[in-house]
Amino acid sequence: MNEMKQEIENRIALYALISRLMLTEVDEALLETIEKDEKLLALFPNYRTWEKRTAFTTNELIEQYYNVDFANLFLMHLVPYESFYVRDDQMIDSGGGNPVIELYNALDFKVELDKARVVSGDHIGVELEFMYMLCTAQLKALEAEDKAGVCELFQIEKGFLKEHLLEWGSMFLINAKRESRTPLYHDGSELTLEFLLSDYEYINEKLDRFCQDIA
């Protein structure tokens, strides 16, 4: 149980980081979170060795590089919404009929569009935040020794990754990595894709071993 607790805590931390990175522009607090933790910084290898990090102040980097790159990737040239990728007409669907939003509603996950600065709940940053919420609920179930609850959440997480984030997010993240203009978003896109793939494998492993006797 202690090992799984640490694993879920690590998943919570990573989903929190990548959802924040994809939802809105970076600030000094987020950059400090990455840079003060050697394990986190190691996940951004090109950013770690980027010479401009020492040539400019953090504010200059944010204003001149990171904000520009964020706008390029998430607001101008790419479309970070699932419905754009899966609908034949490539329209962003923010209505109640969107299957992602239906799932959010069923699990009482509320998306404040204005606060998140997105036009629909199927934005990649919101979907990553949903995974963060599921992992947080899973940790609480584990601490309460609710094995059935833990396993039910593994099933939900597996379905959401398979049917949503990995179904379309992989295409977006590959495009974001290619189109990025800074090592921060290049590494962040690569990290997100690699983590989603590895997390899917982790979930399947736990369903096969930890949850095999749950009906």
XYZ file of N, CA and C in Angstrom:
645
model
N 0.827 -1.212 0.000
C 0.000 0.000 0.000
C 0.864 1.266 0.000
N 1.948 1.239 0.782
C 2.818 2.415 0.843
C 3.452 2.707 -0.506
N 3.815 1.633 -1.226
C 4.404 1.821 -2.556
C 3.395 2.435 -3.506
N 2.178 1.933 -3.492
C 1.157 2.492 -4.376
C 0.817 3.924 -3.982
N 0.811 4.200 -2.694
C 0.550 5.571 -2.234
C 1.573 6.529 -2.838
N 2.846 6.141 -2.829
C 3.888 6.990 -3.404
C 3.713 7.120 -4.914
N 3.331 6.027 -5.542
C 3.123 6.059 -6.997
C 1.992 7.017 -7.361
N 0.893 6.949 -6.624
C -0.243 7.830 -6.931
C 0.102 9.281 -6.613
N 0.846 9.519 -5.535
C 1.284 10.879 -5.223
C 2.167 11.431 -6.343
N 3.024 10.596 -6.899
C 3.870 11.030 -8.022
C 3.019 11.344 -9.251
N 1.995 10.535 -9.495
C 1.086 10.782 -10.627
C 0.332 12.087 -10.423
N -0.121 12.335 -9.202
C -0.819 13.583 -8.894
C 0.085 14.779 -9.193
N 1.345 14.704 -8.758
C 2.283 15.814 -8.962
C 2.523 16.066 -10.451
N 2.657 14.996 -11.220
C 2.937 15.176 -12.649
C 1.710 15.677 -13.406
N 0.542 15.153 -13.076
C -0.667 15.656 -13.737
C -0.911 17.124 -13.373
N -0.601 17.501 -12.146
C -0.745 18.902 -11.748
C 0.189 19.785 -12.568
N 1.419 19.331 -12.754
C 2.410 20.113 -13.493
C 2.030 20.263 -14.960
N 1.736 19.155 -15.623
C 1.502 19.241 -17.063
C 0.159 19.898 -17.385
N -0.849 19.722 -16.519
C -2.116 20.413 -16.770
C -1.930 21.921 -16.641
N -1.179 22.342 -15.650
C -0.896 23.773 -15.472
C -0.120 24.320 -16.662
N 0.845 23.563 -17.153
C 1.666 24.015 -18.276
C 0.841 24.193 -19.544
N -0.192 23.365 -19.703
C -0.995 23.397 -20.926
C -2.191 24.346 -20.848
N -2.559 24.766 -19.630
C -3.778 25.569 -19.484
C -3.562 27.059 -19.709
N -2.479 27.592 -19.183
C -2.273 29.031 -19.273
C -0.784 29.349 -19.247
N -0.457 30.607 -19.471
C 0.949 30.997 -19.541
C 1.667 30.704 -18.223
N 2.951 30.452 -18.323
C 3.735 30.180 -17.117
C 3.935 31.466 -16.327
N 4.220 31.310 -15.041
C 4.593 32.450 -14.204
C 5.838 32.053 -13.402
N 6.326 32.983 -12.601
C 7.552 32.721 -11.851
C 7.379 31.542 -10.894
N 6.214 31.412 -10.310
C 5.974 30.336 -9.341
C 6.099 28.963 -10.002
N 5.542 28.809 -11.203
C 5.620 27.520 -11.886
C 7.062 27.198 -12.270
N 7.763 28.182 -12.792
C 9.157 27.962 -13.175
C 10.014 27.617 -11.959
N 9.728 28.272 -10.840
C 10.470 27.982 -9.616
C 10.196 26.555 -9.143
N 8.952 26.116 -9.281
C 8.598 24.745 -8.908
C 9.421 23.737 -9.698
N 9.586 23.994 -10.979
C 10.371 23.090 -11.830
C 11.848 23.154 -11.473
N 12.355 24.365 -11.291
C 13.801 24.539 -11.161
C 14.337 24.172 -9.781
N 13.516 24.226 -8.764
C 14.018 23.927 -7.417
C 14.011 22.427 -7.122
N 13.391 21.639 -8.010
C 13.298 20.194 -7.825
C 14.146 19.519 -8.908
N 15.255 18.936 -8.525
C 16.174 18.340 -9.495
C 15.507 17.233 -10.309
N 14.619 16.464 -9.672
C 13.946 15.395 -10.398
C 13.013 15.954 -11.464
N 12.323 17.040 -11.122
C 11.456 17.675 -12.113
C 12.277 18.312 -13.222
N 13.319 19.010 -12.851
C 14.146 19.700 -13.839
C 14.758 18.709 -14.827
N 15.084 17.523 -14.338
C 15.659 16.499 -15.207
C 14.677 16.047 -16.291
N 13.385 16.290 -16.070
C 12.376 15.940 -17.065
C 12.306 16.960 -18.190
N 13.030 18.066 -18.041
C 13.086 19.125 -19.047
C 14.544 19.319 -19.482
N 15.156 18.329 -20.133
C 16.600 18.362 -20.394
C 17.063 19.508 -21.294
N 16.293 19.817 -22.326
C 16.690 20.909 -23.217
C 16.497 22.267 -22.549
N 15.426 22.379 -21.790
C 15.187 23.609 -21.019
C 16.288 23.801 -19.981
N 16.693 22.718 -19.372
C 17.706 22.778 -18.312
C 19.012 23.367 -18.814
N 19.390 23.059 -20.043
C 20.679 23.506 -20.585
C 20.554 24.696 -21.533
N 19.360 25.266 -21.619
C 19.121 26.393 -22.546
C 19.911 27.615 -22.080
N 20.770 28.132 -22.938
C 21.661 29.223 -22.533
C 20.915 30.518 -22.212
N 19.747 30.703 -22.798
C 18.992 31.935 -22.544
C 18.475 32.009 -21.103
N 18.378 30.858 -20.431
C 17.929 30.872 -19.031
C 18.858 31.687 -18.144
N 20.131 31.734 -18.496
C 21.104 32.499 -17.698
C 21.396 33.862 -18.298
N 20.941 34.077 -19.506
C 21.228 35.356 -20.177
C 20.142 36.398 -19.948
N 18.959 35.956 -19.527
C 17.835 36.860 -19.326
C 17.229 36.639 -17.939
N 16.529 37.657 -17.440
C 15.809 37.490 -16.187
C 14.580 36.609 -16.431
N 14.006 36.092 -15.361
C 12.815 35.251 -15.504
C 11.679 36.014 -16.157
N 11.495 37.264 -15.751
C 10.426 38.072 -16.355
C 10.654 38.298 -17.837
N 11.899 38.526 -18.216
C 12.210 38.712 -19.644
C 11.944 37.445 -20.431
N 12.318 36.321 -19.851
C 12.064 35.044 -20.517
C 10.569 34.809 -20.699
N 9.797 35.111 -19.641
C 8.350 34.929 -19.717
C 7.744 35.818 -20.800
N 8.078 37.095 -20.772
C 7.449 38.054 -21.678
C 7.922 37.897 -23.121
N 9.208 37.612 -23.304
C 9.774 37.601 -24.657
C 9.741 36.222 -25.320
N 9.699 35.177 -24.524
C 9.804 33.838 -25.093
C 8.629 32.928 -24.736
N 8.390 32.707 -23.441
C 7.396 31.710 -23.040
C 5.971 32.129 -23.412
N 5.615 33.389 -23.162
C 4.265 33.831 -23.506
C 4.024 33.770 -25.006
N 5.042 34.111 -25.772
C 4.938 34.064 -27.235
C 4.742 32.626 -27.705
N 5.503 31.722 -27.121
C 5.401 30.315 -27.500
C 4.054 29.737 -27.096
N 3.576 30.084 -25.899
C 2.268 29.600 -25.452
C 1.179 30.066 -26.417
N 1.203 31.338 -26.777
C 0.193 31.876 -27.697
C 0.263 31.169 -29.043
N 1.473 30.909 -29.506
C 1.658 30.235 -30.783
C 1.052 28.829 -30.755
N 1.295 28.106 -29.662
C 0.869 26.708 -29.590
C -0.595 26.526 -29.219
N -1.095 27.342 -28.296
C -2.406 27.083 -27.719
C -3.504 28.059 -28.162
N -3.111 29.155 -28.776
C -4.116 30.157 -29.135
C -4.166 30.475 -30.625
N -3.049 30.285 -31.325
C -2.990 30.750 -32.710
C -2.875 29.624 -33.737
N -1.818 28.837 -33.669
C -1.523 27.907 -34.756
C -2.060 26.501 -34.536
N -2.178 26.089 -33.297
C -2.724 24.756 -33.019
C -4.043 24.891 -32.256
N -4.832 23.831 -32.284
C -6.138 23.846 -31.607
C -6.122 22.751 -30.535
N -6.048 23.133 -29.252
C -5.880 22.145 -28.181
C -7.187 21.569 -27.652
N -8.136 21.291 -28.556
C -9.448 20.785 -28.146
C -9.741 19.448 -28.823
N -10.230 18.500 -28.035
C -10.495 17.159 -28.558
C -11.500 17.173 -29.702
N -12.586 17.934 -29.544
C -13.640 17.912 -30.561
C -13.121 18.348 -31.931
N -12.118 19.224 -31.964
C -11.525 19.644 -33.232
C -10.896 18.446 -33.939
N -10.315 17.547 -33.171
C -9.631 16.392 -33.750
C -10.575 15.247 -34.102
N -11.660 15.102 -33.378
C -12.495 13.911 -33.559
C -13.769 14.171 -34.366
N -14.177 15.427 -34.501
C -15.384 15.725 -35.286
C -15.035 15.876 -36.764
N -15.906 15.409 -37.614
C -15.669 15.518 -39.052
C -15.602 16.965 -39.512
N -16.396 17.841 -38.858
C -16.416 19.249 -39.270
C -15.357 20.084 -38.554
N -14.559 19.457 -37.676
C -13.483 20.131 -36.933
C -13.982 21.354 -36.152
N -15.204 21.262 -35.655
C -15.755 22.327 -34.827
C -15.511 22.005 -33.355
N -15.236 23.043 -32.574
C -15.066 22.864 -31.136
C -16.450 22.780 -30.497
N -16.700 21.698 -29.806
C -18.025 21.430 -29.223
C -17.985 21.687 -27.720
N -18.603 22.769 -27.291
C -18.634 23.105 -25.866
C -19.981 22.770 -25.238
N -20.844 22.085 -25.984
C -22.190 21.801 -25.501
C -22.259 20.576 -24.618
N -23.425 20.370 -24.030
C -23.637 19.259 -23.114
C -23.578 17.902 -23.777
N -23.687 17.870 -25.120
C -23.609 16.608 -25.835
C -22.198 16.117 -26.055
N -21.214 16.948 -25.745
C -19.818 16.541 -25.852
C -19.570 15.408 -24.863
N -19.109 14.222 -25.321
C -18.948 13.085 -24.408
C -17.984 13.346 -23.255
N -17.000 14.203 -23.484
C -16.070 14.541 -22.401
C -16.802 15.317 -21.311
N -17.596 16.277 -21.711
C -18.330 17.095 -20.744
C -19.395 16.256 -20.041
N -19.998 15.314 -20.771
C -20.960 14.403 -20.142
C -20.291 13.584 -19.036
N -19.066 13.130 -19.286
C -18.331 12.372 -18.279
C -17.996 13.250 -17.080
N -17.547 14.481 -17.354
C -17.271 15.416 -16.251
C -18.508 15.578 -15.368
N -19.650 15.795 -16.022
C -20.886 16.014 -15.266
C -21.253 14.784 -14.443
N -21.061 13.610 -15.019
C -21.410 12.374 -14.320
C -20.555 12.186 -13.071
N -19.312 12.698 -13.116
C -18.396 12.530 -11.983
C -18.240 13.819 -11.178
N -19.123 14.778 -11.445
C -19.163 16.030 -10.674
C -17.855 16.811 -10.770
N -17.263 16.801 -11.955
C -16.055 17.596 -12.214
C -16.495 18.877 -12.909
N -16.370 19.999 -12.211
C -16.851 21.268 -12.728
C -15.722 22.036 -13.417
N -15.993 22.500 -14.611
C -15.014 23.297 -15.355
C -15.499 24.737 -15.404
N -14.716 25.632 -14.827
C -15.025 27.061 -14.897
C -14.294 27.623 -16.116
N -15.031 27.713 -17.231
C -14.399 28.071 -18.499
C -13.722 29.432 -18.446
N -14.383 30.408 -17.810
C -13.807 31.750 -17.749
C -12.515 31.759 -16.936
N -12.549 31.058 -15.811
C -11.366 31.006 -14.952
C -10.226 30.284 -15.637
N -10.556 29.197 -16.341
C -9.532 28.414 -17.034
C -9.119 29.054 -18.358
N -9.890 30.029 -18.819
C -9.617 30.727 -20.071
C -9.612 29.766 -21.258
N -10.590 28.873 -21.256
C -10.768 27.962 -22.380
C -12.213 28.080 -22.851
N -12.466 27.653 -24.081
C -13.821 27.784 -24.625
C -14.623 26.494 -24.488
N -13.941 25.392 -24.162
C -14.634 24.128 -23.979
C -13.861 23.251 -23.007
N -14.594 22.370 -22.321
C -13.974 21.508 -21.336
C -13.117 20.409 -21.917
N -13.120 20.235 -23.259
C -12.269 19.199 -23.845
C -10.902 19.751 -24.263
N -10.507 20.872 -23.666
C -9.144 21.415 -23.828
C -8.162 20.436 -23.194
N -6.993 20.283 -23.784
C -6.052 19.284 -23.282
C -5.648 19.561 -21.826
N -5.529 20.834 -21.463
C -5.172 21.160 -20.089
C -6.247 20.759 -19.103
N -7.516 20.903 -19.495
C -8.630 20.516 -18.623
C -8.709 18.995 -18.516
N -8.494 18.311 -19.628
C -8.522 16.850 -19.586
C -7.407 16.308 -18.682
N -6.245 16.949 -18.715
C -5.154 16.556 -17.819
C -5.509 16.869 -16.367
N -6.204 17.973 -16.156
C -6.656 18.327 -14.804
C -7.681 17.318 -14.305
N -8.502 16.795 -15.207
C -9.468 15.762 -14.844
C -8.745 14.500 -14.360
N -7.662 14.143 -15.045
C -6.859 12.994 -14.600
C -6.244 13.271 -13.226
N -5.832 14.501 -13.011
C -5.311 14.897 -11.696
C -6.388 14.698 -10.622
N -7.614 15.098 -10.923
C -8.720 14.944 -9.984
C -9.000 13.475 -9.695
N -8.962 12.643 -10.734
C -9.193 11.213 -10.539
C -8.114 10.591 -9.660
N -6.863 10.987 -9.894
C -5.763 10.454 -9.080
C -5.869 10.918 -7.634
N -6.308 12.146 -7.433
C -6.488 12.666 -6.077
C -7.577 11.889 -5.346
N -8.669 11.625 -6.047
C -9.739 10.821 -5.453
C -9.254 9.403 -5.168
N -8.407 8.902 -6.029
C -7.865 7.552 -5.859
C -6.979 7.458 -4.617
N -6.202 8.489 -4.373
C -5.357 8.514 -3.179
C -6.219 8.479 -1.916
N -7.304 9.238 -1.926
C -8.209 9.241 -0.775
C -8.828 7.856 -0.568
N -9.198 7.190 -1.665
C -9.762 5.843 -1.560
C -8.731 4.865 -1.015
N -7.491 5.007 -1.467
C -6.427 4.130 -0.980
C -6.190 4.329 0.511
N -6.166 5.589 0.933
C -5.955 5.899 2.354
C -7.111 5.387 3.212
N -8.308 5.297 2.615
C -9.471 4.771 3.332
C -9.565 3.249 3.220
N -8.541 2.642 2.579
C -8.490 1.190 2.364
C -9.704 0.692 1.585
N -10.136 1.524 0.642
C -11.268 1.188 -0.219
C -10.721 0.647 -1.545
N -10.396 -0.633 -1.554
C -9.778 -1.238 -2.741
C -10.717 -1.179 -3.942
N -12.005 -1.414 -3.711
C -12.970 -1.366 -4.814
C -13.001 0.029 -5.433
N -12.942 1.055 -4.583
C -12.939 2.421 -5.089
C -11.686 2.730 -5.879
N -10.539 2.268 -5.387
C -9.271 2.458 -6.095
C -9.340 1.815 -7.477
N -9.863 0.608 -7.528
C -9.911 -0.123 -8.791
C -10.941 0.473 -9.759
N -12.049 0.953 -9.221
C -13.029 1.622 -10.074
C -12.411 2.851 -10.724
N -11.605 3.580 -9.976
C -10.954 4.765 -10.525
C -9.892 4.391 -11.549
N -9.205 3.277 -11.335
C -8.268 2.797 -12.360
C -9.009 2.522 -13.667
N -10.194 1.949 -13.573
C -10.988 1.666 -14.771
C -11.394 2.956 -15.486
N -11.817 3.945 -14.716
C -12.211 5.231 -15.301
C -11.015 5.897 -15.960
N -9.872 5.872 -15.268
C -8.650 6.480 -15.811
C -8.223 5.792 -17.105
N -8.282 4.469 -17.101
C -7.911 3.721 -18.311
C -8.811 4.107 -19.484
N -10.119 4.140 -19.236
C -11.050 4.490 -20.290
C -10.832 5.896 -20.807
N -10.558 6.831 -19.889
C -10.395 8.222 -20.313
C -9.111 8.395 -21.127
N -8.052 7.731 -20.702
C -6.809 7.826 -21.475
C -6.991 7.184 -22.849
N -7.570 5.999 -22.884
C -7.698 5.270 -24.145
C -8.641 5.962 -25.124
N -9.779 6.414 -24.624
C -10.817 6.952 -25.505
C -10.674 8.442 -25.770
N -9.882 9.116 -24.954
C -9.789 10.571 -25.100
C -8.345 11.059 -25.207
N -7.637 11.147 -24.100
C -6.323 11.803 -24.136
C -5.350 11.145 -25.109
N -5.250 9.825 -25.105
C -4.319 9.179 -26.027
C -4.872 9.117 -27.441
N -6.182 9.157 -27.571
C -6.807 9.070 -28.885
C -6.493 10.307 -29.731
N -6.540 11.474 -29.107
C -6.296 12.701 -29.875
C -5.112 13.504 -29.335
N -4.891 13.431 -28.018
C -3.848 14.247 -27.400
C -2.465 13.937 -27.929
N -2.232 12.672 -28.304
C -0.920 12.320 -28.839
C -0.627 13.109 -30.110
N -1.636 13.278 -30.968
C -1.449 14.060 -32.203
C -1.157 15.514 -31.875
N -1.926 16.072 -30.937
C -1.692 17.465 -30.566
C -0.299 17.648 -29.981
N 0.120 16.752 -29.104
C 1.403 16.893 -28.422
C 2.571 16.718 -29.388
N 2.438 15.828 -30.352
C 3.484 15.675 -31.380
C 3.591 16.966 -32.189
N 2.453 17.544 -32.541
C 2.455 18.812 -33.272
C 3.030 19.939 -32.423
N 2.668 19.962 -31.128
C 3.166 21.013 -30.236
C 4.680 20.913 -30.075
N 5.180 19.710 -29.955
C 6.631 19.529 -29.847
C 7.325 20.047 -31.099
N 6.755 19.733 -32.254
C 7.359 20.157 -33.523
C 7.274 21.666 -33.710
N 6.163 22.267 -33.296
C 5.952 23.699 -33.524
C 6.526 24.589 -32.426
N 6.947 24.003 -31.323
C 7.427 24.811 -30.192
C 8.653 25.638 -30.568
N 8.760 26.782 -29.932
C 9.883 27.684 -30.190
C 10.804 27.823 -28.990
N 10.442 27.205 -27.894
C 11.288 27.235 -26.693
C 11.476 25.814 -26.172
N 12.615 25.551 -25.530
C 12.833 24.227 -24.940
C 11.805 23.874 -23.873
N 11.245 24.882 -23.207
C 10.258 24.611 -22.161
C 9.055 23.876 -22.722
N 8.492 24.369 -23.814
C 7.301 23.742 -24.378
C 7.644 22.527 -25.236
N 8.836 22.509 -25.798
C 9.304 21.309 -26.498
C 9.393 20.144 -25.512
N 10.098 20.369 -24.421
C 10.247 19.319 -23.407
C 8.922 19.005 -22.733
N 8.113 20.053 -22.472
C 6.829 19.848 -21.823
C 5.891 18.988 -22.651
N 5.891 19.196 -23.965
C 5.046 18.393 -24.849
C 5.523 16.945 -24.881
N 6.836 16.765 -24.963
C 7.396 15.412 -24.977
C 7.145 14.695 -23.647
N 7.353 15.410 -22.557
C 7.110 14.845 -21.229
C 5.659 14.402 -21.082
N 4.736 15.245 -21.506
C 3.314 14.934 -21.369
C 2.951 13.673 -22.135
N 3.408 13.577 -23.380
C 3.092 12.399 -24.186
C 3.713 11.141 -23.584
N 4.974 11.211 -23.200
C 5.642 10.039 -22.622
C 4.980 9.616 -21.305
N 4.587 10.598 -20.512
C 3.943 10.274 -19.236
C 2.579 9.631 -19.454
N 1.797 10.136 -20.400
C 0.479 9.552 -20.664
C 0.612 8.100 -21.104
N 1.581 7.831 -21.958
C 1.797 6.454 -22.417
C 2.232 5.550 -21.269
N 3.157 6.030 -20.453
C 3.638 5.217 -19.334
C 2.560 5.049 -18.262
N 1.735 6.083 -18.069
C 0.674 5.981 -17.078
C -0.377 4.974 -17.517
N -0.637 4.919 -18.814
C -1.588 3.931 -19.333
C -1.074 2.516 -19.068
N 0.213 2.303 -19.257
C 0.812 1.002 -18.958
C 0.730 0.698 -17.459
N 0.997 1.712 -16.644
C 0.935 1.538 -15.189
C -0.477 1.135 -14.753
N -1.477 1.816 -15.291
C -2.869 1.530 -14.925
C -3.239 0.095 -15.316
N -2.852 -0.305 -16.512
C -3.149 -1.673 -16.946
C -2.479 -2.703 -16.050
N -1.263 -2.417 -15.639
C -0.557 -3.329 -14.747
C -1.296 -3.467 -13.416
N -1.752 -2.336 -12.862
C -2.459 -2.385 -11.586
C -3.812 -3.091 -11.724
N -4.472 -2.903 -12.853
C -5.745 -3.594 -13.066
C -5.521 -5.098 -13.162
N -4.413 -5.512 -13.767
C -4.128 -6.943 -13.925
C -3.689 -7.590 -12.607
N -2.996 -6.825 -11.759
C -2.409 -7.418 -10.548
C -3.187 -7.043 -9.283
N -3.306 -5.730 -9.040
C -3.932 -5.269 -7.812
C -5.437 -5.499 -7.815
N -6.047 -5.405 -8.988
C -7.515 -5.405 -9.062
C -8.083 -6.704 -9.655
N -7.264 -7.705 -9.837
C -7.739 -8.893 -10.544
C -8.866 -9.610 -9.814
N -8.964 -9.453 -8.484
C -10.005 -10.168 -7.749
C -11.214 -9.295 -7.438
N -11.251 -8.088 -8.064
C -12.415 -7.217 -7.882
C -13.402 -7.488 -8.998
N -14.595 -7.820 -8.639
C -15.615 -8.165 -9.657
C -15.990 -6.942 -10.441
